[in-house]
Amino acid sequence: MHSFKIKSRIWIETENGMFLGNGRVQLLQAIIETGSLSNAAKSLKMSYKKAWNLVDSVNKNAAQEVVKTSTGGKDGGGAIVTEYGKNLIQKFDDLNAETIAFLNEKTNQFEK
Amino acid sequence: MHSFKIKSRIWIETENGMFLGNGRVQLLQAIIETGSLSNAAKSLKMSYKKAWNLVDSVNKNAAQEVVKTSTGGKDGGGAIVTEYGKNLIQKFDDLNAETIAFLNEKTNQFEK
């Protein structure tokens, strides 16, 4: 007899499609860590164009700005995640943890 | 302001990896509908070999047999999903519905 484990993945959509999922949250966290979109993209081995498109999609669909970018300077401009954005990441992480706890409680349904 | 919707996907793993997810449940349902593994595979545009491997993996990791196959006959043998297997599908569908309901209740966390 094997033991079962219920696994899950969650993501947030708007009427325009994907808004926030693991990949986008990971990108936002990399922006917080590196301070720029290009370094965040590099750290995730993602093209700058793809990272830019993801951030643009998050910004356009959120109630408030999530990532603020500044152009110019010797490092080609920085990026920061706003307080609103950090709060969004926290909510997503909390919801993920709550879902995992909810499903862990249900695991015994599959034991026999 | 956009409205948010929390989406989810669940699956069941054992220590050997994937045990039951949307794709495998869909295959089991196609076996119930068509009465054979080859017809079930065809209806899902899946190779017979892939369908056989999926069923074999489910059978090997379940507490009891989920799919019973018989060989021979003019149709090349039939396949049935056992009562245990039908019960497993029901549990999976119920758990999926419960997860969706759980997350729908949380949706308002993302509204502002």
Short mmCIF file of C-alpha atoms in Angstrom, two decimals:
data_model
loop_
_atom_site.label_atom_id
_atom_site.label_comp_id
_atom_site.label_asym_id
_atom_site.label_seq_id
_atom_site.Cartn_x
_atom_site.Cartn_y
_atom_site.Cartn_z
CA MET A 1 0.00 0.00 0.00
CA HIS A 2 1.35 3.37 -1.03
CA SER A 3 0.77 6.60 0.78
CA PHE A 4 -1.01 9.30 -1.19
CA LYS A 5 -0.24 12.99 -1.21
CA ILE A 6 -2.58 15.58 -2.72
CA LYS A 7 -0.66 18.19 -4.68
CA SER A 8 -1.92 21.49 -6.04
CA ARG A 9 -1.11 24.50 -8.11
CA ILE A 10 -3.04 27.77 -7.92
CA TRP A 11 -3.02 30.86 -10.07
CA ILE A 12 -5.06 34.04 -10.42
CA GLU A 13 -6.80 35.01 -13.65
CA THR A 14 -8.65 38.11 -14.74
CA GLU A 15 -11.03 38.27 -17.69
CA ASN A 16 -7.88 38.86 -19.78
CA GLY A 17 -6.35 35.52 -18.74
CA MET A 18 -3.37 34.81 -16.47
CA PHE A 19 -2.67 37.49 -13.88
CA LEU A 20 -0.48 35.89 -11.20
CA GLY A 21 0.99 32.41 -10.85
CA ASN A 22 4.16 30.77 -9.57
CA GLY A 23 6.29 32.02 -12.47
CA ARG A 24 5.19 35.65 -12.17
CA VAL A 25 5.59 35.63 -8.39
CA GLN A 26 9.09 34.20 -8.84
CA LEU A 27 9.88 37.04 -11.26
CA LEU A 28 8.57 39.67 -8.82
CA GLN A 29 10.71 38.16 -6.06
CA ALA A 30 13.76 38.24 -8.33
CA ILE A 31 13.09 41.93 -9.03
CA ILE A 32 12.99 42.59 -5.27
CA GLU A 33 16.29 40.70 -4.85
CA THR A 34 18.16 42.16 -7.82
CA GLY A 35 16.66 45.64 -8.11
CA SER A 36 16.34 45.50 -11.87
CA LEU A 37 14.26 43.77 -14.50
CA SER A 38 17.24 42.71 -16.60
CA ASN A 39 19.07 41.14 -13.63
CA ALA A 40 15.86 39.47 -12.47
CA ALA A 41 15.37 38.01 -15.96
CA LYS A 42 19.00 36.81 -16.06
CA SER A 43 18.72 35.15 -12.65
CA LEU A 44 15.75 33.13 -13.94
CA LYS A 45 17.39 32.44 -17.33
CA MET A 46 14.48 34.26 -18.96
CA SER A 47 14.74 36.68 -21.89
CA TYR A 48 14.39 40.37 -21.02
CA LYS A 49 11.53 40.61 -23.49
CA LYS A 50 9.61 37.81 -21.79
CA ALA A 51 10.20 39.33 -18.33
CA TRP A 52 9.08 42.72 -19.59
CA ASN A 53 5.91 41.25 -21.08
CA LEU A 54 5.08 39.41 -17.84
CA VAL A 55 5.58 42.55 -15.74
CA ASP A 56 3.54 44.58 -18.22
CA SER A 57 0.70 42.06 -18.02
CA VAL A 58 0.76 42.12 -14.20
CA ASN A 59 0.81 45.93 -14.11
CA LYS A 60 -2.03 46.26 -16.64
CA ASN A 61 -4.33 43.86 -14.80
CA ALA A 62 -3.68 44.89 -11.22
CA ALA A 63 -5.71 47.51 -9.37
CA GLN A 64 -2.51 49.48 -8.75
CA GLU A 65 1.02 49.49 -10.16
CA VAL A 66 2.98 46.40 -9.07
CA VAL A 67 6.39 47.12 -10.63
CA LYS A 68 7.84 50.61 -11.10
CA THR A 69 10.71 50.92 -13.57
CA SER A 70 13.13 53.77 -14.09
CA THR A 71 15.15 54.16 -17.28
CA GLY A 72 18.73 55.33 -17.81
CA GLY A 73 21.76 55.38 -15.52
CA LYS A 74 24.86 53.26 -15.96
CA ASP A 75 22.99 50.07 -15.06
CA GLY A 76 20.24 50.68 -17.60
CA GLY A 77 17.55 51.55 -15.09
CA GLY A 78 16.17 49.87 -12.02
CA ALA A 79 12.90 48.27 -11.09
CA ILE A 80 11.12 48.06 -7.77
CA VAL A 81 8.11 46.13 -6.57
CA THR A 82 5.62 48.51 -4.92
CA GLU A 83 4.12 47.97 -1.46
CA TYR A 84 0.92 46.99 -3.26
CA GLY A 85 2.91 44.40 -5.23
CA LYS A 86 4.62 43.03 -2.14
CA ASN A 87 1.24 42.69 -0.50
CA LEU A 88 -0.03 40.81 -3.55
CA ILE A 89 2.90 38.35 -3.35
CA GLN A 90 2.15 37.83 0.34
CA LYS A 91 -1.52 37.15 -0.38
CA PHE A 92 -0.61 34.69 -3.10
CA ASP A 93 1.88 32.85 -0.88
CA ASP A 94 -0.64 32.76 1.99
CA LEU A 95 -3.37 31.42 -0.26
CA ASN A 96 -1.03 28.76 -1.61
CA ALA A 97 -0.14 27.69 1.93
CA GLU A 98 -3.83 27.64 2.95
CA THR A 99 -4.67 25.48 -0.07
CA ILE A 100 -1.88 23.04 0.78
CA ALA A 101 -3.11 22.82 4.39
CA PHE A 102 -6.71 22.34 3.21
CA LEU A 103 -5.65 19.48 0.92
CA ASN A 104 -3.35 17.88 3.50
CA GLU A 105 -6.38 17.53 5.77
CA LYS A 106 -8.21 15.74 2.95
CA THR A 107 -5.40 13.26 2.26
CA ASN A 108 -6.92 10.53 4.42
CA GLN A 109 -9.82 10.34 1.94
CA PHE A 110 -7.43 8.62 -0.44
CA GLU A 111 -5.81 6.27 2.05
CA LYS A 112 -8.17 3.34 1.59
CA MET B 1 -10.43 47.46 -11.99
CA HIS B 2 -10.50 43.85 -13.07
CA SER B 3 -12.20 41.00 -11.27
CA PHE B 4 -9.94 38.21 -10.10
CA LYS B 5 -10.64 34.50 -10.20
CA ILE B 6 -8.52 31.96 -8.32
CA LYS B 7 -7.90 28.87 -10.44
CA SER B 8 -6.46 25.55 -9.34
CA ARG B 9 -5.31 22.15 -10.45
CA ILE B 10 -4.95 19.20 -8.12
CA TRP B 11 -3.36 15.79 -8.53
CA ILE B 12 -2.47 12.83 -6.33
CA GLU B 13 1.09 11.55 -6.00
CA THR B 14 2.56 8.50 -4.30
CA GLU B 15 6.23 8.11 -3.42
CA ASN B 16 6.61 6.87 -7.03
CA GLY B 17 5.35 10.15 -8.48
CA MET B 18 2.08 10.91 -10.29
CA PHE B 19 -0.82 8.63 -9.36
CA LEU B 20 -4.00 10.42 -10.43
CA GLY B 21 -4.61 13.73 -12.18
CA ASN B 22 -7.00 15.22 -14.73
CA GLY B 23 -5.48 13.29 -17.65
CA ARG B 24 -5.64 9.89 -15.93
CA VAL B 25 -9.19 10.50 -14.68
CA GLN B 26 -10.19 11.45 -18.23
CA LEU B 27 -8.68 8.18 -19.49
CA LEU B 28 -10.54 6.14 -16.84
CA GLN B 29 -13.78 7.86 -17.81
CA ALA B 30 -13.13 7.08 -21.49
CA ILE B 31 -12.58 3.40 -20.56
CA ILE B 32 -15.96 3.40 -18.77
CA GLU B 33 -17.59 4.97 -21.83
CA THR B 34 -15.95 2.84 -24.53
CA GLY B 35 -15.37 -0.46 -22.72
CA SER B 36 -11.85 -0.91 -24.07
CA LEU B 37 -8.43 0.57 -23.63
CA SER B 38 -7.77 0.95 -27.36
CA ASN B 39 -11.07 2.77 -27.97
CA ALA B 40 -10.50 4.94 -24.91
CA ALA B 41 -7.03 5.86 -26.20
CA LYS B 42 -8.45 6.65 -29.67
CA SER B 43 -11.20 8.85 -28.25
CA LEU B 44 -8.51 10.92 -26.49
CA LYS B 45 -6.15 10.90 -29.51
CA MET B 46 -3.59 9.15 -27.31
CA SER B 47 -1.36 6.26 -28.38
CA TYR B 48 -2.35 2.81 -27.11
CA LYS B 49 1.10 2.47 -25.55
CA LYS B 50 0.71 5.71 -23.59
CA ALA B 51 -2.77 4.74 -22.40
CA TRP B 52 -1.50 1.30 -21.37
CA ASN B 53 1.39 2.84 -19.42
CA LEU B 54 -0.94 5.26 -17.62
CA VAL B 55 -3.35 2.48 -16.64
CA ASP B 56 -0.45 0.29 -15.54
CA SER B 57 0.91 3.09 -13.35
CA VAL B 58 -2.53 3.68 -11.76
CA ASN B 59 -3.02 -0.05 -11.12
CA LYS B 60 0.44 -0.51 -9.63
CA ASN B 61 0.10 2.39 -7.20
CA ALA B 62 -3.50 1.91 -6.08
CA ALA B 63 -4.50 -0.13 -3.04
CA GLN B 64 -6.67 -2.30 -5.30
CA GLU B 65 -6.99 -2.91 -9.04
CA VAL B 66 -8.52 0.10 -10.83
CA VAL B 67 -8.73 -1.22 -14.42
CA LYS B 68 -9.30 -4.88 -15.32
CA THR B 69 -8.41 -5.90 -18.86
CA SER B 70 -9.28 -9.06 -20.76
CA THR B 71 -7.37 -10.15 -23.83
CA GLY B 72 -8.58 -11.79 -27.05
CA GLY B 73 -11.98 -11.82 -28.73
CA LYS B 74 -12.75 -10.11 -32.04
CA ASP B 75 -12.43 -6.62 -30.55
CA GLY B 76 -9.01 -7.36 -29.09
CA GLY B 77 -10.13 -7.49 -25.48
CA GLY B 78 -12.09 -5.21 -23.22
CA ALA B 79 -11.31 -3.11 -20.20
CA ILE B 80 -13.47 -2.18 -17.24
CA VAL B 81 -13.00 0.23 -14.38
CA THR B 82 -13.62 -1.56 -11.08
CA GLU B 83 -15.95 -0.30 -8.36
CA TYR B 84 -12.83 0.70 -6.44
CA GLY B 85 -11.70 2.69 -9.48
CA LYS B 86 -15.08 4.38 -9.91
CA ASN B 87 -14.98 5.33 -6.25
CA LEU B 88 -11.51 6.81 -6.75
CA ILE B 89 -12.74 8.93 -9.68
CA GLN B 90 -15.65 10.14 -7.56
CA LYS B 91 -13.32 11.07 -4.69
CA PHE B 92 -11.03 12.94 -7.08
CA ASP B 93 -13.93 14.86 -8.65
CA ASP B 94 -15.36 15.68 -5.20
CA LEU B 95 -11.99 16.90 -3.96
CA ASN B 96 -11.56 19.04 -7.05
CA ALA B 97 -15.00 20.59 -6.52
CA GLU B 98 -14.26 21.20 -2.81
CA THR B 99 -10.97 22.90 -3.71
CA ILE B 100 -12.72 25.14 -6.23
CA ALA B 101 -15.36 26.07 -3.64
CA PHE B 102 -12.67 26.73 -1.02
CA LEU B 103 -10.81 29.05 -3.40
CA ASN B 104 -13.95 30.81 -4.62
CA GLU B 105 -14.58 31.84 -1.02
CA LYS B 106 -11.08 33.33 -0.89
CA THR B 107 -11.46 35.34 -4.09
CA ASN B 108 -12.40 38.54 -2.27
CA GLN B 109 -8.89 38.63 -0.77
CA PHE B 110 -7.66 39.67 -4.21
CA GLU B 111 -10.32 42.25 -4.94
CA LYS B 112 -8.53 45.28 -3.56
#
